[in-house]
Structures are given as structure tokens and as C-alpha cells.
Amino acid sequence: MFTYVRNRLLLAIPTLLAVSFITFFLGYLSPGSPIDIMLGQHSDPARVKQLEHEYGLDRPPLVQYGSFVWGAVTRGDLGRSFGTGQRPVTQIIAEQFPNTAFLACMAMLTAVAFGIPAGVLAALKHNRLLDRATMGFVLLMVSVPAFVLAPLLMLYFSLRLGWLPSSGWEGEEVSLLGFRLIVPYWQYLLMPMVVLASRPAALLARFMRSSMLETIRQDYVRTARAKGLSPGRILAKHAFRNAFLPVLTILGNTFGYMLTGSFVIESIFTIPGIGYQSVQSILSRDYPVIQGVALLVAAIFITVNLIVDILYGVLDPRVRYEGAK
Amino acid sequence: MTRRLERRQKGLGAILRAAGILAVAAVVAAGGGGCVRRPGGPGGRANELRYPLAMEPDSLDMQASNSVVTGELLQNVYEGLLMLDAETKLAPCVADKWETSSDGRTYTFHIDPRAKFSNGRKVVASDVKWTLERWCWPETKAPNAQPVMQYVIGGNDVMAGRRRDLPGVRVIDPATVAITIDRPRAYMLYEVGTVGIMCREAVESGHGKFGSPQAVGTGPFVLKSYEPGRRVVLEANRDYFRGRPPLDRIIRPVVVSSETSHMQFENGEIDACAASLVDFARDRETPKLRDQCRVVNTGSVSYVAMDVRLLPVFRDPRVRLAFARAIDRDAIARVAYHGLCPRMDGVLPPGVVGNDPTARRLTYDPAAAKALLAEAGYPGGKGFPTLTLAYIQSSPNYSATAQIVRDNLKQNLGIEVNLQEREQATLIADLNANRLPFCLMRWTAIDPHDFLPTMLGAGSAQNHVGYRNPAFDRLCDQADAEMDTAKRAALYRRADDLAMADAPIIPLVNSGEFWLINPRVRDMRSNLGGMLPHYTTRVAR
């Protein structure tokens, strides 16, 4: 297991390097520079040249990239933002990522709490009213994009009923592992959490249903029934555990999606997270922040996939990593 | 093996349970207690103004910022020697009086003896000198210093890093400062006079960093806090030298989506917001919101640009005039701008020195347009190339304008036009690189110099249409050097006439800002530059 984890972590290094390289050169090649955005229509070629020099953008691209990698490797320095008061990128990420992570964790819990039981129930009541109702609802959730669902919820629960604030991220500031985190009041959390969880919950329900249907038709489940085990015990001890394994992979990717896929949601609900920051940085061509966020996203996916693979080994004795290269 | 597996599963289950409990507890704790404080909730406090920032402040250092949104925020913190009042006229601010030398090159400002920074220190002339020098220093990375400071004696040398001190700014005594420019320029009093004065020791205390403690100015408000991605809070400068402002606090939540800020306004979570034109037009028909709608007239002109360098057909003024007369600007004002923005008959918007409210230039006349195009060698549009009209994306009024322009040119001149919606960054990059032959743009300024000679002058880097007219340039030069406002206005009026006779651009409408303001908010004033600092704004309970 140790060798496997070590190898995977070593493999992460070239992956992160490749991500940083691609992100840097995509940014470099994309039309519109941060100086163009900074100066707008009131641009002057002389001033553009001067500011490019002051921000180090007139250096050859490979030198710029090399200096970024050197800073990142030797000092953990991802550079400074061109906008937002030229704050260090690591500081921006450290300030905003905890909010995204908190929202993602809460949405993940919601998605699991809804999606898994809904999928199991639909499978157990296959082709009956409950199954059809659940799958109909799930289809609706999969089909409605976040940028539609979010304003609809805002219109209904904020404007019409007046129960919830339309947006914002008000709460108590807590310090966790040295990071400043805003734990929002439930009124501010509810709508973004539901919107972020809706699609993953629906997908989880569909996968869980399919996986469960396949499992309960297996011989060993039939044997368990024949042995006279209670339906609850068959479900808990035999069917669910095996049906859950394929869903675990989805769960890992879903969590990655939630950590990184809240761009629209954070912008709509004005949540000071990394998704909101990314949108702003892309629009203003703030390359250092874009690169920093891309690296973070890559690192998250690598870590989540590694954890899922390890969990596979924990949950399924047939899967073993000893000797794996 | 099975037991080991079970142990692992139990361990995992315990971790998951603990995480779940912790997370739920965190939320319950945060929202628990029944009574939740909701800073953004309905019903704000008296004299607490809440309205959104449409984007993240690009810096708290006013000199390092080039964002209109940041400028609107920080104008409450920093003040210049002079200010623009509600009539967009220069008025005393940190300087209580000033004079211009007989040769028009030197401005002498007398600092108000009461003027002091929010940290309590009196403003002295050397603060003004240091502020202007710092604006030029390369390490400040000031994006907008060059258009102004290039004309101050020594400014170019300081900006190029060849020297640190600015010989064009002289401290005469602690209360008097003189600024000398290269030659008489009527607009420079406004340009140098309104630069926000910074507190040297506060800025230097940051050792290169610029946060809230460094943002010390003389303005009516103090920057209390800035939470990135969330909000900026300003508090009243209780010792403001011209009298404490009526507001206690200004809360500016960062809300980038105009739809979200509109919803927050409707829900009573904020007291004012700028709305999109489409929302605003609908709000004016909504009984609940009708009385809360306010149009803020700004010095803005939306126009069609035709680059004579990129498309040879545009080199013939008859073609440009044909376009100008074939485009129904009244229809654009009525349909695309919902009748909220007046049609423009020249480059200078209403309220700007030189604007002629009686002028009727480039009137819509399809028959005359057809004749002009035929005269230019393209009868019925035959042989005329297909054009592509570029404009900024996600703007319904630009999109509607582009469609009207396309239909007008097709129906009246037989010219085919393709529409191209572009992302802001790439559109601006192409504009600055002079790669946009035909586009819809908007320009906002206050002084006529920033319109006519800047947009159409032969030597201007912002002349994105390649227009060259020596007679026009001469008139603009005369107007720029003329100190008498009435004479200056007359000269610019003639320059506007001259430009419109050539139609290098086709002005369409005077686009403004559209605000929703709760009736509890009183005396929130504006001028051609947008919202003014909140010297007078009050919020009733």
C-alpha cells in the first residue's frame, strides 16, 4: 500500500507540472492581456510597454514560466495577483478556498444523504410508483442547470416568501488548521448548498439504483434470501456494500466537481470562494491567480482519486495494492 | 482477513460519523440560537447605506487602480485639491482657493488650513508633491498616471525612472503648492487638481504592501475594513474638516451579478444598486419599484466606429456619411435603449462643455444615404464588401443596437452586415491593437478634451478609427489652450461640427447609469462622472 501511495504521489509531480505548463501557455496565447484589461480603452502603446515591463510580462514566456515554477518549488510562492491589490496568490487561495471547501462538504453530505437512499429505495421498489416518482424527480434535477435553479430558488424563497436572504455569505469566522473560515448561518448556506448538491445527488441516485438493481439479482443475494435472512439484513450486509463500490468512484469525482464546480453558484450567491475568484481572474486575465487555481484543482483531483483508490482497498478485500506499480 | 476488514470498515464509519456530526454541529452553532444577525437582511439601520460593488476592488491604493468601480468607492476616502460638484464644475476641496498664472502653465493651490487626514495630521504642500511623485514612480505601477503626468514638467523622466523628484511640483510654503505644465492646457487644472492626496507616513508604514491601514486620505469616510470577495466597510470620518457626513457607515458588499444585486434590492437587503438597462426598463413599469428608479446622466456616448485604415471603403467620407444617414438613431434610442437614453447628434454628450443641444447633425435620411453611397461608387450596395460589426457580449442593448444597424444598412443601402459578439478582454485587445474595422463602442469622460481630440485627434493613441483632419486638430488645439470656458465651448462646438461633417464615428445615444434607490435614501448626488462622494447622503430609519 505504501509503495502504491508513494508511486501515485510521485506521479502527481509531472501531472502538476504539465497542468501548470498548459495553463501558463494557454493564458499566454489567449488574446487580451491583463494590461489591456487594466487600461481599457484609454490604452497607450507607451504605457502598455511600461506596465508590461513593470509586471515582468515583457520577458520571454519560458523565462516567465521558469520563474513561476522556481518560485513555486523553492518558496511555495505562486506569484502575485495582477489585480486585487497585487496580493500573493497563496494568500488569495488560503482566504477563499476554505469557504469553497466548506460549501462543497455540506453539499456532498446533502447529495449523499439524498442520492444514496433515493437510489436504494428506487431499486427496491423497481418499476413501482416510488421508483418512477424518484427517477422523474432525479431526471428533473439532472436537467436543470445551476444557473436556472439558483435564480428560481432565490425568486421563490427570498422574494416571494421572504424566508431566506437572496445571497451573501454571512456567518461566524472560525480558525481551522490555521485557515480563516466563515461558517455561514444556515439561512445563507441553504440555497447554495441545495443548488450545488442537486445534480450530484441526482446522479448518485441514478448510479446507486442501477448498481443496486444489478446486485440484488446476483446469486449470493438469492442464496441469502433462501437462507432465510431478513430483507433488512440482506440489504445492509450483502447488497448495499457491493452495490456501493462502483458508486464510490462517482463519489470521489463528484466531490472533486463540487470543490471546483461551484464557479457559477459562487458568483450567483456572492460567496467569497475560489470559484468566484476564478471567474474574476479569467475575465481580467489575472494569469498568476488562474495558474494557482488550476494547480489547486489538479491537486484536488489527484488527492481525491488517490483517496478513492485507497478506500476501494479498504472496502473491497479483492482489491489489493501490494506490489502494484 | 475478514476481521481486519471489519475493523477497517468500523474505523472508516467512525470517521465519517464524526465528520458528519462536526459539520452539522458547525452549521447549527453558526445559525443556532433562533435569533440570527443578518447584516445584509431587510431593513438597514438609519444612516447606514448599503449598496453593492459591481466588482472586486482592484486595489485600495487609488493610484494603482484603474477601475471605475474602485474609483467610485475610494473617492469617499481620498480627496483632491479640487473636486467636481453636482454641476460637474470645479469646486474647492482640500485647496480652498487656486489661481492660474497668466501664461496658463502654472496652477497655484492654497491648502485649506482646516484640511487634515483621517489620522488627524494636517495636510501640507509636501503631501501634494509626494503624492504626485509617487503616482509617477514605476514601482507604483499606476495605470493612469501617464495621460496626466506626461504634461507636468519632469513627469516623463520620473515615470521612466530617470529621476525621483518632480520639478514641476513646487512647495512654496507649507500651505501653498504650485504645479507647472509644459504648455497651457485648459483641462489640466481638472486633471491634476482632482488627484487624491495620500498620507505619506501611512503609505510608507506598509513597507510596499497596501491594505486598509495604508488607505488614509482626507475624505469624509475612513476605510474601516475590506474582506476580499465579501465587502468593504467605510465609516464616517468624524473629524472631517468640512463637517462630519450625515452617514455613519457605508457597507459595500461585492456582488458581481447585476441580477443578484437587483434581487437583493427588491428583498430589502441593500438600499441602492445600479441596474441593467433591461431590468431598469421593466422596473419602471412595476408599481412597487417605479418610484425608486433614477437615471443618472453621465458623460457617455455610444457610437459606431469605422476604421479608415483597416477598411478602404471607409476612407471615402461619402460612405461614412451614407452609413450615418442610413442608421435610424431614434429607433435605437427607442428600442435598444427603451427611450431612456437620448439620441446623440454629436460626439460631445449633454452637460459636457461644447455640447450643442440644438444641433441636428447626421439626420436619418435613407434616400440621401442611398444617393451618397451611389455617388461613392456602390449603387444599391453593389460591390460593397460584407462587413462584420463587433460589439461586447452579454449586453442586450448593444445586441439590439447591432441588429438595428444591420437591418438599416441592409434595407437602406443593400449592405450585408454580420454580427460578432465579443468577450470584453479580446474586444479591447483588438481595439487597442487597431484590429477592429467596424464596431460598437462606448466612451465616457467629463472634459471635452477627453472626447474630441482624444477620440479623433491625429496624435492620440485612443484614436481607434484612424481619422485625420488637420483643420479639426487645429480647432481642438485652440480649444485645449483656451482658458475662457465660453470661448472654449464655441471652439469645441465647431470641432464637433467639423467631425460630424466627415462622420468618422456615428454617435448613437447618450448612455447613462440606471439606479434603483430606496426612498429611505436621501440626497445621494451625482454628476456627469457618476455618483459623488457621500457628503450629503442620508438614510432614514
Coordinates of N, CA, C and O in Angstrom, one line a residue, chain B residues 168-264:
Chain B
G168 N 8.3 69.8 -11.6 CA 7.1 70.6 -12.0 C 6.1 70.8 -10.8 O 5.2 71.6 -11.0
V169 N 6.4 70.2 -9.7 CA 5.6 70.5 -8.5 C 6.5 71.1 -7.4 O 7.4 70.5 -7.0
R170 N 6.1 72.4 -7.1 CA 7.0 73.1 -6.1 C 6.2 73.4 -4.9 O 5.1 73.9 -4.9
V171 N 6.9 73.2 -3.7 CA 6.3 73.6 -2.4 C 6.7 75.0 -2.2 O 7.9 75.3 -2.0
I172 N 5.8 75.9 -2.2 CA 6.1 77.3 -2.0 C 6.2 77.6 -0.5 O 7.1 78.2 0.0
D173 N 5.2 77.2 0.2 CA 5.2 77.2 1.7 C 4.4 76.0 2.2 O 3.7 75.4 1.3
P174 N 4.3 75.7 3.4 CA 3.5 74.5 3.8 C 2.1 74.5 3.4 O 1.5 73.5 3.3
A175 N 1.6 75.7 3.1 CA 0.1 75.7 2.7 C 0.0 76.0 1.2 O -1.2 76.2 0.7
T176 N 1.1 76.1 0.4 CA 0.9 76.5 -1.0 C 1.8 75.6 -1.8 O 3.0 75.4 -1.6
V177 N 1.2 75.1 -2.9 CA 1.9 74.3 -3.8 C 1.6 74.8 -5.3 O 0.5 75.2 -5.6
A178 N 2.6 74.7 -6.1 CA 2.5 75.2 -7.5 C 2.8 74.0 -8.4 O 3.8 73.3 -8.2
I179 N 2.0 73.8 -9.4 CA 2.2 72.8 -10.4 C 2.3 73.4 -11.8 O 1.5 74.2 -12.2
T180 N 3.5 73.1 -12.4 CA 3.7 73.7 -13.8 C 3.7 72.6 -14.8 O 4.2 71.5 -14.7
I181 N 3.0 73.0 -15.9 CA 2.9 72.0 -17.0 C 3.6 72.6 -18.3 O 4.0 73.7 -18.3
D182 N 3.7 71.8 -19.3 CA 4.5 72.1 -20.5 C 4.0 73.3 -21.3 O 4.7 74.2 -21.7
R183 N 2.7 73.4 -21.4 CA 2.1 74.5 -22.2 C 0.6 74.6 -21.7 O 0.1 73.7 -21.1
P184 N 0.0 75.7 -22.0 CA -1.4 75.9 -21.5 C -2.3 74.8 -22.0 O -2.4 74.5 -23.2
R185 N -2.9 74.2 -21.0 CA -3.9 73.1 -21.4 C -5.1 73.3 -20.4 O -4.9 73.1 -19.2
A186 N -6.2 73.7 -20.9 CA -7.4 74.1 -20.1 C -7.8 72.9 -19.2 O -8.3 73.1 -18.1
Y187 N -7.7 71.7 -19.7 CA -8.2 70.5 -19.0 C -7.3 70.1 -17.8 O -7.7 69.3 -17.0
M188 N -6.0 70.6 -17.8 CA -5.1 70.1 -16.8 C -5.4 70.5 -15.4 O -5.0 69.8 -14.5
L189 N -6.1 71.6 -15.2 CA -6.5 72.0 -13.9 C -7.3 70.9 -13.2 O -7.1 70.5 -12.1
Y190 N -8.3 70.5 -14.0 CA -9.1 69.4 -13.5 C -8.3 68.1 -13.3 O -8.4 67.4 -12.3
E191 N -7.4 67.8 -14.3 CA -6.7 66.5 -14.2 C -5.8 66.5 -13.0 O -5.7 65.5 -12.3
V192 N -5.0 67.5 -12.8 CA -4.0 67.5 -11.6 C -4.7 67.9 -10.3 O -4.3 67.4 -9.3
G193 N -5.8 68.7 -10.4 CA -6.4 69.2 -9.2 C -7.2 68.1 -8.5 O -7.4 68.2 -7.3
T194 N -7.7 67.1 -9.2 CA -8.6 66.2 -8.6 C -7.9 64.9 -8.2 O -8.5 63.9 -7.8
V195 N -6.5 64.8 -8.3 CA -5.8 63.6 -7.9 C -5.9 63.5 -6.3 O -5.6 64.4 -5.6
G196 N -6.3 62.3 -5.9 CA -6.5 62.1 -4.4 C -5.2 62.2 -3.7 O -4.2 61.6 -4.1
I197 N -5.2 63.0 -2.6 CA -3.9 63.2 -1.8 C -3.8 62.1 -0.8 O -4.7 61.7 -0.1
M198 N -2.6 61.5 -0.8 CA -2.3 60.4 0.1 C -1.4 60.8 1.3 O -0.7 61.7 1.2
C199 N -1.5 60.1 2.4 CA -0.8 60.3 3.6 C 0.5 59.5 3.5 O 0.5 58.3 3.6
R200 N 1.6 60.2 3.4 CA 2.9 59.6 3.2 C 3.3 58.5 4.3 O 3.6 57.4 4.0
E201 N 3.2 58.9 5.6 CA 3.6 58.0 6.6 C 2.7 56.8 6.7 O 3.2 55.7 7.0
A202 N 1.4 57.0 6.3 CA 0.5 55.8 6.3 C 0.9 54.8 5.2 O 1.0 53.6 5.4
V203 N 1.2 55.4 4.0 CA 1.6 54.5 2.9 C 2.9 53.8 3.2 O 3.0 52.6 3.0
E204 N 3.8 54.6 3.7 CA 5.2 54.0 4.0 C 5.1 53.0 5.1 O 6.0 52.1 5.2
S205 N 4.1 53.1 6.0 CA 4.1 52.1 7.1 C 3.8 50.7 6.6 O 4.0 49.7 7.2
G206 N 3.3 50.6 5.3 CA 3.0 49.3 4.8 C 4.2 48.6 4.2 O 4.2 47.4 3.8
H207 N 5.4 49.3 4.1 CA 6.6 48.7 3.5 C 6.3 48.0 2.2 O 6.7 46.8 2.0
G208 N 5.7 48.7 1.3 CA 5.4 48.1 0.0 C 4.0 47.4 -0.1 O 3.6 47.1 -1.2
K209 N 3.4 47.1 1.0 CA 2.1 46.5 0.9 C 1.1 47.6 1.1 O 1.3 48.6 1.8
F210 N -0.1 47.4 0.6 CA -1.1 48.4 0.7 C -2.5 47.8 1.2 O -3.2 47.1 0.4
G211 N -2.8 47.9 2.4 CA -4.0 47.4 3.0 C -4.8 48.6 3.6 O -4.5 49.7 3.3
S212 N -5.8 48.2 4.4 CA -6.7 49.2 4.9 C -5.9 50.3 5.8 O -6.2 51.5 5.7
P213 N -4.9 49.9 6.6 CA -4.2 50.9 7.4 C -3.5 51.9 6.5 O -3.2 53.1 6.9
Q214 N -3.1 51.6 5.3 CA -2.4 52.5 4.4 C -3.4 53.4 3.6 O -3.0 54.4 3.1
A215 N -4.6 53.1 3.6 CA -5.6 53.9 2.8 C -6.1 55.0 3.7 O -7.2 55.0 4.2
V216 N -5.2 56.0 3.8 CA -5.6 57.2 4.7 C -5.6 58.4 3.7 O -4.7 58.7 3.1
G217 N -6.8 59.0 3.7 CA -7.0 60.2 2.9 C -7.6 61.3 3.7 O -7.7 61.2 5.0
T218 N -8.1 62.3 3.1 CA -8.7 63.4 3.8 C -10.3 63.4 3.7 O -10.9 64.3 4.1
G219 N -10.8 62.3 3.0 CA -12.2 62.3 2.6 C -13.2 62.2 3.8 O -12.8 62.0 5.0
P220 N -14.5 62.2 3.5 CA -15.5 62.2 4.5 C -15.7 60.8 5.2 O -16.3 60.7 6.2
F221 N -15.0 59.8 4.6 CA -15.1 58.4 5.2 C -13.7 57.8 5.3 O -12.8 58.2 4.6
V222 N -13.7 56.9 6.3 CA -12.4 56.1 6.5 C -12.7 54.7 6.2 O -13.8 54.1 6.4
L223 N -11.6 54.1 5.5 CA -11.8 52.7 5.2 C -11.6 51.8 6.4 O -10.6 51.7 7.0
K224 N -12.8 51.3 6.9 CA -12.8 50.5 8.1 C -12.3 49.1 7.9 O -11.4 48.6 8.6
S225 N -12.8 48.4 6.9 CA -12.4 47.0 6.6 C -12.6 46.6 5.2 O -13.5 47.2 4.5
Y226 N -11.8 45.7 4.7 CA -12.0 45.1 3.4 C -11.9 43.6 3.5 O -10.8 43.1 3.9
E227 N -12.9 42.9 3.3 CA -12.8 41.4 3.3 C -13.0 41.0 1.8 O -14.1 41.1 1.2
P228 N -11.9 40.5 1.2 CA -11.9 40.1 -0.2 C -13.1 39.2 -0.5 O -13.3 38.2 0.2
G229 N -13.8 39.5 -1.6 CA -14.9 38.7 -2.0 C -16.2 38.9 -1.3 O -17.2 38.4 -1.6
R230 N -16.1 39.7 -0.2 CA -17.3 39.9 0.6 C -17.7 41.4 0.7 O -18.7 41.7 0.1
R231 N -17.0 42.2 1.3 CA -17.4 43.6 1.4 C -16.3 44.5 1.8 O -15.3 44.1 2.3
V232 N -16.6 45.8 1.6 CA -15.8 46.9 2.1 C -16.7 47.7 3.0 O -17.8 48.0 2.6
V233 N -16.2 48.1 4.1 CA -16.9 48.9 5.0 C -16.2 50.3 5.2 O -15.0 50.3 5.5
L234 N -17.0 51.4 5.0 CA -16.4 52.7 5.3 C -17.1 53.3 6.5 O -18.4 53.1 6.6
E235 N -16.4 54.0 7.3 CA -17.1 54.6 8.4 C -16.8 56.1 8.3 O -15.8 56.6 7.8
A236 N -17.8 56.9 8.9 CA -17.7 58.3 8.8 C -16.4 58.8 9.4 O -16.0 58.3 10.5
N237 N -15.8 59.7 8.7 CA -14.6 60.4 9.3 C -15.2 61.5 10.2 O -15.6 62.6 9.8
R238 N -15.2 61.2 11.5 CA -15.9 62.1 12.5 C -15.2 63.5 12.6 O -15.9 64.4 12.9
D239 N -14.0 63.5 12.2 CA -13.2 64.8 12.3 C -13.1 65.4 10.9 O -12.1 66.2 10.7
Y240 N -13.9 65.0 10.0 CA -13.8 65.6 8.6 C -13.8 67.1 8.6 O -14.7 67.7 9.3
F241 N -12.8 67.7 8.0 CA -12.5 69.1 8.2 C -13.7 70.0 7.6 O -13.8 71.1 8.0
R242 N -14.5 69.4 6.8 CA -15.6 70.3 6.3 C -17.0 69.9 7.0 O -18.0 70.1 6.4
G243 N -16.9 69.2 8.1 CA -18.1 68.8 8.8 C -18.4 67.3 8.6 O -18.3 66.8 7.5
R244 N -18.7 66.6 9.7 CA -19.0 65.2 9.6 C -20.1 64.9 8.7 O -21.1 65.6 8.7
P245 N -19.9 63.8 7.8 CA -21.0 63.5 6.9 C -22.2 62.9 7.7 O -22.0 62.3 8.7
P246 N -23.4 63.0 7.1 CA -24.6 62.5 7.8 C -24.6 61.0 8.0 O -25.1 60.5 9.0
L247 N -24.0 60.3 7.1 CA -24.0 58.8 7.2 C -23.0 58.4 8.2 O -21.9 58.9 8.4
D248 N -23.3 57.3 9.0 CA -22.4 56.7 9.9 C -21.5 55.7 9.2 O -20.3 55.5 9.6
R249 N -22.1 55.0 8.3 CA -21.4 53.9 7.7 C -21.9 53.6 6.3 O -23.0 53.8 6.0
I250 N -20.9 53.1 5.5 CA -21.3 52.7 4.1 C -20.8 51.2 4.0 O -19.7 50.9 4.2
I251 N -21.8 50.3 3.7 CA -21.4 48.9 3.5 C -21.5 48.6 2.1 O -22.6 48.8 1.4
R252 N -20.4 48.1 1.5 CA -20.4 47.8 0.1 C -20.1 46.3 -0.2 O -19.0 45.9 -0.3
P253 N -21.2 45.5 -0.2 CA -21.0 44.1 -0.5 C -20.5 43.9 -1.9 O -21.0 44.6 -2.8
V254 N -19.6 42.9 -2.1 CA -19.2 42.7 -3.5 C -20.2 41.8 -4.2 O -20.4 40.6 -3.7
V255 N -20.9 42.3 -5.1 CA -21.9 41.5 -5.9 C -21.7 41.7 -7.3 O -22.0 42.7 -7.9
V256 N -21.1 40.7 -8.0 CA -20.7 40.9 -9.4 C -21.9 40.7 -10.3 O -21.9 41.3 -11.4
S257 N -22.9 40.0 -9.9 CA -24.0 39.7 -10.8 C -25.1 40.8 -10.6 O -25.5 41.0 -9.5
S258 N -25.4 41.5 -11.7 CA -26.4 42.6 -11.6 C -27.8 42.0 -11.2 O -28.6 42.6 -10.6
E259 N -28.0 40.8 -11.7 CA -29.3 40.1 -11.4 C -29.4 39.9 -9.8 O -30.4 40.1 -9.2
T260 N -28.3 39.4 -9.3 CA -28.3 39.2 -7.8 C -28.5 40.5 -7.0 O -29.2 40.5 -6.1
S261 N -27.7 41.5 -7.4 CA -27.9 42.8 -6.7 C -29.3 43.3 -6.9 O -29.9 43.9 -5.9
H262 N -29.9 43.1 -8.0 CA -31.3 43.6 -8.2 C -32.2 42.8 -7.3 O -33.1 43.4 -6.6
M263 N -32.0 41.5 -7.1 CA -32.8 40.7 -6.2 C -32.6 41.2 -4.8 O -33.5 41.2 -4.0
Q264 N -31.4 41.5 -4.4 CA -31.1 41.9 -3.1 C -31.8 43.2 -2.8 O -32.3 43.5 -1.7

